[in-house]
Tab-separated table of N, CA and C in Angstrom:
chain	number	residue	atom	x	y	z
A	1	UNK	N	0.279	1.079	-8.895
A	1	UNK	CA	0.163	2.402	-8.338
A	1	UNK	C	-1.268	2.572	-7.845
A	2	UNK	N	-1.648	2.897	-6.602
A	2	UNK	CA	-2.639	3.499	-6.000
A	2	UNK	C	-2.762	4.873	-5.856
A	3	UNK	N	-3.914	5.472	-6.310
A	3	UNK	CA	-4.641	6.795	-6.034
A	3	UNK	C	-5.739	6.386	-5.122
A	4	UNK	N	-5.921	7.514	-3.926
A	4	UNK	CA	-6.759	7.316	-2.973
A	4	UNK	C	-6.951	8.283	-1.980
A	5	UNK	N	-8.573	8.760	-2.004
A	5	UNK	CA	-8.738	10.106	-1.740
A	5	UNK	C	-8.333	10.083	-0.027
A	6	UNK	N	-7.794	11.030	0.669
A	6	UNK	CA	-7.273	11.229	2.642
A	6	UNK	C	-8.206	11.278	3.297
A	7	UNK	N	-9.579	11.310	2.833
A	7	UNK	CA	-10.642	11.109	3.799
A	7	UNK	C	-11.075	9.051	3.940
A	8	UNK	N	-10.544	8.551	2.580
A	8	UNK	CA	-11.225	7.101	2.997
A	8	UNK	C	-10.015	6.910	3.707
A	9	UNK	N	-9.488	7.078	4.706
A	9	UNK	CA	-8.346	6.251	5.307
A	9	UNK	C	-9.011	6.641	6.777
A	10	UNK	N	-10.275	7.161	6.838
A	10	UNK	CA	-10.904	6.876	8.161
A	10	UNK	C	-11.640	5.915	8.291
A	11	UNK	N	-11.678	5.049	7.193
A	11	UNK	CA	-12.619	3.544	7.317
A	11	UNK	C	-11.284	2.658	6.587
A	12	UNK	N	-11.647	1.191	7.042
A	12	UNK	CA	-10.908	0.043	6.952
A	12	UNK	C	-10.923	0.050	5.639
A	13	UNK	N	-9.401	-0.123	4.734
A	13	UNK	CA	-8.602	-0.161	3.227
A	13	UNK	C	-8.316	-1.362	3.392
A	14	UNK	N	-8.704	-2.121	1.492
A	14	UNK	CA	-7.837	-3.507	1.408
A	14	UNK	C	-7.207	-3.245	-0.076
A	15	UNK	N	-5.824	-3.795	0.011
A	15	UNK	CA	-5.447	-3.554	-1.372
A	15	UNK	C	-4.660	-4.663	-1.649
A	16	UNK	N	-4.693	-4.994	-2.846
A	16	UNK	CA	-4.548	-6.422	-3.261
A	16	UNK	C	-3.225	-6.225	-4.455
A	17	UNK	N	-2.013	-6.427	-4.056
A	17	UNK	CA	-0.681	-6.548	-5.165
A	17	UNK	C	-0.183	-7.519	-5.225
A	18	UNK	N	-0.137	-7.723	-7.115
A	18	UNK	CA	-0.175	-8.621	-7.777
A	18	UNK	C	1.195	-8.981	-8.362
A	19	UNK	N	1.615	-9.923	-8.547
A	19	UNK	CA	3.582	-9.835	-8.939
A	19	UNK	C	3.169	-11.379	-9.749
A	20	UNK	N	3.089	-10.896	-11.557
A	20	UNK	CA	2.999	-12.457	-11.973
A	20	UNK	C	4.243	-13.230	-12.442
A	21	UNK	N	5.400	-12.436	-12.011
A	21	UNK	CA	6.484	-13.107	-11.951
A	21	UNK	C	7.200	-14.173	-10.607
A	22	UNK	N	6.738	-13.376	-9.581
A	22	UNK	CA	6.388	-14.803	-8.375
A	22	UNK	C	5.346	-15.232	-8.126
A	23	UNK	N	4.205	-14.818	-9.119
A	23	UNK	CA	3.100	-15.806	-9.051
A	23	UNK	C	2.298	-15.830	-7.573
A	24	UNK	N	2.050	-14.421	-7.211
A	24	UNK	CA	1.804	-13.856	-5.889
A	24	UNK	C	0.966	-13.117	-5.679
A	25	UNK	N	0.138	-13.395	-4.373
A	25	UNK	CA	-0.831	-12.205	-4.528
A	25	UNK	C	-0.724	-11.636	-2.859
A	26	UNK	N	-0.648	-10.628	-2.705
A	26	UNK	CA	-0.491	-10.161	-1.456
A	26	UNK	C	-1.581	-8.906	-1.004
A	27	UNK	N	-2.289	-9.658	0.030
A	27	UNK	CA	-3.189	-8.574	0.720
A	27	UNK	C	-2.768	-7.298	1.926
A	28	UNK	N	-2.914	-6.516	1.340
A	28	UNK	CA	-2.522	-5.646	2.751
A	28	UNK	C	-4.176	-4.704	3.429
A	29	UNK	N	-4.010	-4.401	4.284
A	29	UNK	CA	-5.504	-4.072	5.035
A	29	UNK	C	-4.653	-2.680	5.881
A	30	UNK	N	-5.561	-1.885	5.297
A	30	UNK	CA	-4.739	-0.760	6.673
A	30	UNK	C	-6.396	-0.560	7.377
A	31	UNK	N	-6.291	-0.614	9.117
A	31	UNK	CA	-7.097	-0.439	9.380
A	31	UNK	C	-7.893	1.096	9.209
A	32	UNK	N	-9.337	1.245	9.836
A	32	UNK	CA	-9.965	2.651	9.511
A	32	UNK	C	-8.787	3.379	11.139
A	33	UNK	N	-8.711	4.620	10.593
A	33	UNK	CA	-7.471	5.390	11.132
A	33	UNK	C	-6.340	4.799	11.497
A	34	UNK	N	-5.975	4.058	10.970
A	34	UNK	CA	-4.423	3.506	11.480
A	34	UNK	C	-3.658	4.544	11.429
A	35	UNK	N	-3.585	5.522	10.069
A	35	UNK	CA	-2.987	5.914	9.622
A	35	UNK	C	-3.473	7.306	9.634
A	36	UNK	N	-3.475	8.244	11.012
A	36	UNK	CA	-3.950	9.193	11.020
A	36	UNK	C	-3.116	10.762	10.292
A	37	UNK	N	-2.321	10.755	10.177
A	37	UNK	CA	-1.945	11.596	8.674
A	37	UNK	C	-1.393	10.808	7.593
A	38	UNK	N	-2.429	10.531	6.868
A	38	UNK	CA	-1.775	10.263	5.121
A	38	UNK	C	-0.817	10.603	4.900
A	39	UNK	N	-0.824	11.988	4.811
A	39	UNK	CA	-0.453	12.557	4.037
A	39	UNK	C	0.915	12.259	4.407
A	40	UNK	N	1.440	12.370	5.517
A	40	UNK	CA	2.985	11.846	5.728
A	40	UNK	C	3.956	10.516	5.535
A	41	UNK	N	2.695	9.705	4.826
A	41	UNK	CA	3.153	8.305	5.054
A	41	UNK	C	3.342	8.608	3.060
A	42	UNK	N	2.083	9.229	2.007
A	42	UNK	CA	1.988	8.848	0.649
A	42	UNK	C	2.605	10.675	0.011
A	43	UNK	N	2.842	10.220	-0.970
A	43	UNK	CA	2.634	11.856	-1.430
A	43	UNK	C	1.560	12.216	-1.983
A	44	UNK	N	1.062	13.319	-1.988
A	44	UNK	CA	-0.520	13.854	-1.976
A	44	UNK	C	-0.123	14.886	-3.102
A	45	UNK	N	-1.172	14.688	-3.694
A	45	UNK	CA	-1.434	16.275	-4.470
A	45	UNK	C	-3.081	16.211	-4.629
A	46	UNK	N	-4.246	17.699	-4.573
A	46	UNK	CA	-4.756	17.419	-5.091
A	46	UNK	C	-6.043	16.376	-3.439
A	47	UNK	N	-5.135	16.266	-2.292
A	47	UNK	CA	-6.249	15.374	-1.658
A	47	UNK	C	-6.399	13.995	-1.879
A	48	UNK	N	-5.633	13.363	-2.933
A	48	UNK	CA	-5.435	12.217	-3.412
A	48	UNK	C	-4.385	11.562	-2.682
A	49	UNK	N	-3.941	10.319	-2.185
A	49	UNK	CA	-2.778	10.078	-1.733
A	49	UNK	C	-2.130	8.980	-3.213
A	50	UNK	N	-0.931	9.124	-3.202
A	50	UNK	CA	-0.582	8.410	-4.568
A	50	UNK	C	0.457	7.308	-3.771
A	51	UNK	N	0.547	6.332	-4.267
A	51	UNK	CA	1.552	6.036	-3.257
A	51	UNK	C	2.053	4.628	-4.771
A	52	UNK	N	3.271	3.972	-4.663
A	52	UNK	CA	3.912	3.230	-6.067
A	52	UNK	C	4.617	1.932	-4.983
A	53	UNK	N	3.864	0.624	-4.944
A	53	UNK	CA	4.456	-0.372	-4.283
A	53	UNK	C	5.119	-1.377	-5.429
A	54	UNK	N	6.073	-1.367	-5.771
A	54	UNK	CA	6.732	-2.704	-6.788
A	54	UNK	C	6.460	-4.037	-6.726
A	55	UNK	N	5.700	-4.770	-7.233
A	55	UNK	CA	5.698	-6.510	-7.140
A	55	UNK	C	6.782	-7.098	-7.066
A	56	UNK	N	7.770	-6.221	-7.812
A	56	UNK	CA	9.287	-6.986	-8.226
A	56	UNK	C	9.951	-7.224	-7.406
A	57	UNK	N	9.962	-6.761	-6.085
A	57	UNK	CA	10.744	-6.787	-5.004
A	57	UNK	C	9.682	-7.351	-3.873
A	58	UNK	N	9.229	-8.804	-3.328
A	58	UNK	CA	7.976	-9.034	-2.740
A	58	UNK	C	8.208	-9.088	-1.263
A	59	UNK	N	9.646	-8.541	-0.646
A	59	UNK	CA	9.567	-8.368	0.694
A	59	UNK	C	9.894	-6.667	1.058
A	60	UNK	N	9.625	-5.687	-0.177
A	60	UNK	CA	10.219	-4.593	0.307
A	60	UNK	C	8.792	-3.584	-0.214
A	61	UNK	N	7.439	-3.698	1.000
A	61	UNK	CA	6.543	-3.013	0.759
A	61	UNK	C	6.571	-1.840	1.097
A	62	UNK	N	7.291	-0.660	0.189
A	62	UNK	CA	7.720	0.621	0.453
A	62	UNK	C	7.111	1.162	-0.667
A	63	UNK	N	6.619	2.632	-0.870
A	63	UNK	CA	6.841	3.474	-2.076
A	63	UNK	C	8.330	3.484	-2.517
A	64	UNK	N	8.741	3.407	-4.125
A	64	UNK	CA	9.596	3.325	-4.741
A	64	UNK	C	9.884	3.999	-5.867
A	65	UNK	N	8.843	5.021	-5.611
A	65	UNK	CA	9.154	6.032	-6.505
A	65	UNK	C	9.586	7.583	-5.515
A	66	UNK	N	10.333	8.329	-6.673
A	66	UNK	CA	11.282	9.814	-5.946
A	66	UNK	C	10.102	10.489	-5.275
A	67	UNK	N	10.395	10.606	-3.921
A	67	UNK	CA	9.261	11.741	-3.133
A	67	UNK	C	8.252	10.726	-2.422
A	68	UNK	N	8.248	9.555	-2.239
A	68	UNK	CA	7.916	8.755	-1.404
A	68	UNK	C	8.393	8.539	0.151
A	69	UNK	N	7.948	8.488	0.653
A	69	UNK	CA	8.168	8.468	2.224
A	69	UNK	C	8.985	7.335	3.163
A	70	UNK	N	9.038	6.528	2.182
A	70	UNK	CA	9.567	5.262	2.707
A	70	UNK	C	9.159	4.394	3.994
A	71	UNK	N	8.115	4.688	4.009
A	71	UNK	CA	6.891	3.950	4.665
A	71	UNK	C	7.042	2.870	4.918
A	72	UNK	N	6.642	1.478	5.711
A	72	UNK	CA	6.876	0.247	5.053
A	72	UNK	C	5.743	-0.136	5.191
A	73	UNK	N	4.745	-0.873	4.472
A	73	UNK	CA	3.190	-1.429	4.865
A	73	UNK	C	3.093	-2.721	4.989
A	74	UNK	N	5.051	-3.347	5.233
A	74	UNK	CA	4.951	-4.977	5.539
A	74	UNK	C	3.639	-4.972	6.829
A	75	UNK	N	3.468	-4.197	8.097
A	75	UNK	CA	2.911	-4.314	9.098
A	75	UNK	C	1.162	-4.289	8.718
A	76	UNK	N	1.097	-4.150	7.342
A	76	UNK	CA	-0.365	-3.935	6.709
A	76	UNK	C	-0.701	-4.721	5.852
A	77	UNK	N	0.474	-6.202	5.989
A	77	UNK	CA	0.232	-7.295	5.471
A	77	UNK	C	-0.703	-8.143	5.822
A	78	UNK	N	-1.868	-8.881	5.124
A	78	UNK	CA	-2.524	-9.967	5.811
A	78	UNK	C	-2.633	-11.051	5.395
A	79	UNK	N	-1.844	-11.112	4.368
A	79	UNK	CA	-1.571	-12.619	3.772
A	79	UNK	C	-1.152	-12.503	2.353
A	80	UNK	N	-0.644	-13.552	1.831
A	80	UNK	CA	-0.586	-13.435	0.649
A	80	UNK	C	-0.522	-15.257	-0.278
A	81	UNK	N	-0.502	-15.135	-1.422
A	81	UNK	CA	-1.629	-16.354	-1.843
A	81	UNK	C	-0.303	-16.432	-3.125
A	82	UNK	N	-0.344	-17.585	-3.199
A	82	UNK	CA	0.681	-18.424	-4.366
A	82	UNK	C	-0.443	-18.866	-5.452
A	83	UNK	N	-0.148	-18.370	-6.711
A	83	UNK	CA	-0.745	-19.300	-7.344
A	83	UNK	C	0.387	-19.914	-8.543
């Protein structure tokens, strides 16, 4: 789960999810404003964007929790690493 305040999403985000059941590490990068309302993509409270990506499922990069947007941030993929 990521918390993350709606003003840093005007500079370049990297977030790094971890799944040690496929032994995976996956980078996603959203560029600075890619994503010019947050708030419609995460659910917010608070100015925070919250947003819940599952490891368990490693091709379905969506929020997966109730009140999520169903977003997909496969397109905010930049690699991802086997170990």
């Amino acid at each position: 789960m990521a918390q993350y305040p709606l003003t840093n999403f005007r500079k370049e985000n990297h977030f790094l999810i971890c799944s040690e059941k496929a032994k995976i590490i996956r980078h996603l990068m959203i560029k600075a404003n890619n994503i010019l309302s947050p708030a419609t993509k995460f659910r917010v409270k608070d100015g925070i964007a919250d947003i819940f990506i599952s490891s368990a499922n490693p091709k379905r990069l969506t929020d997966v929790l109730q009140g999520g947007s169903k977003y997909s941030f496969n397109k905010h993929l930049v690699d991802e690493h086997r170990y």
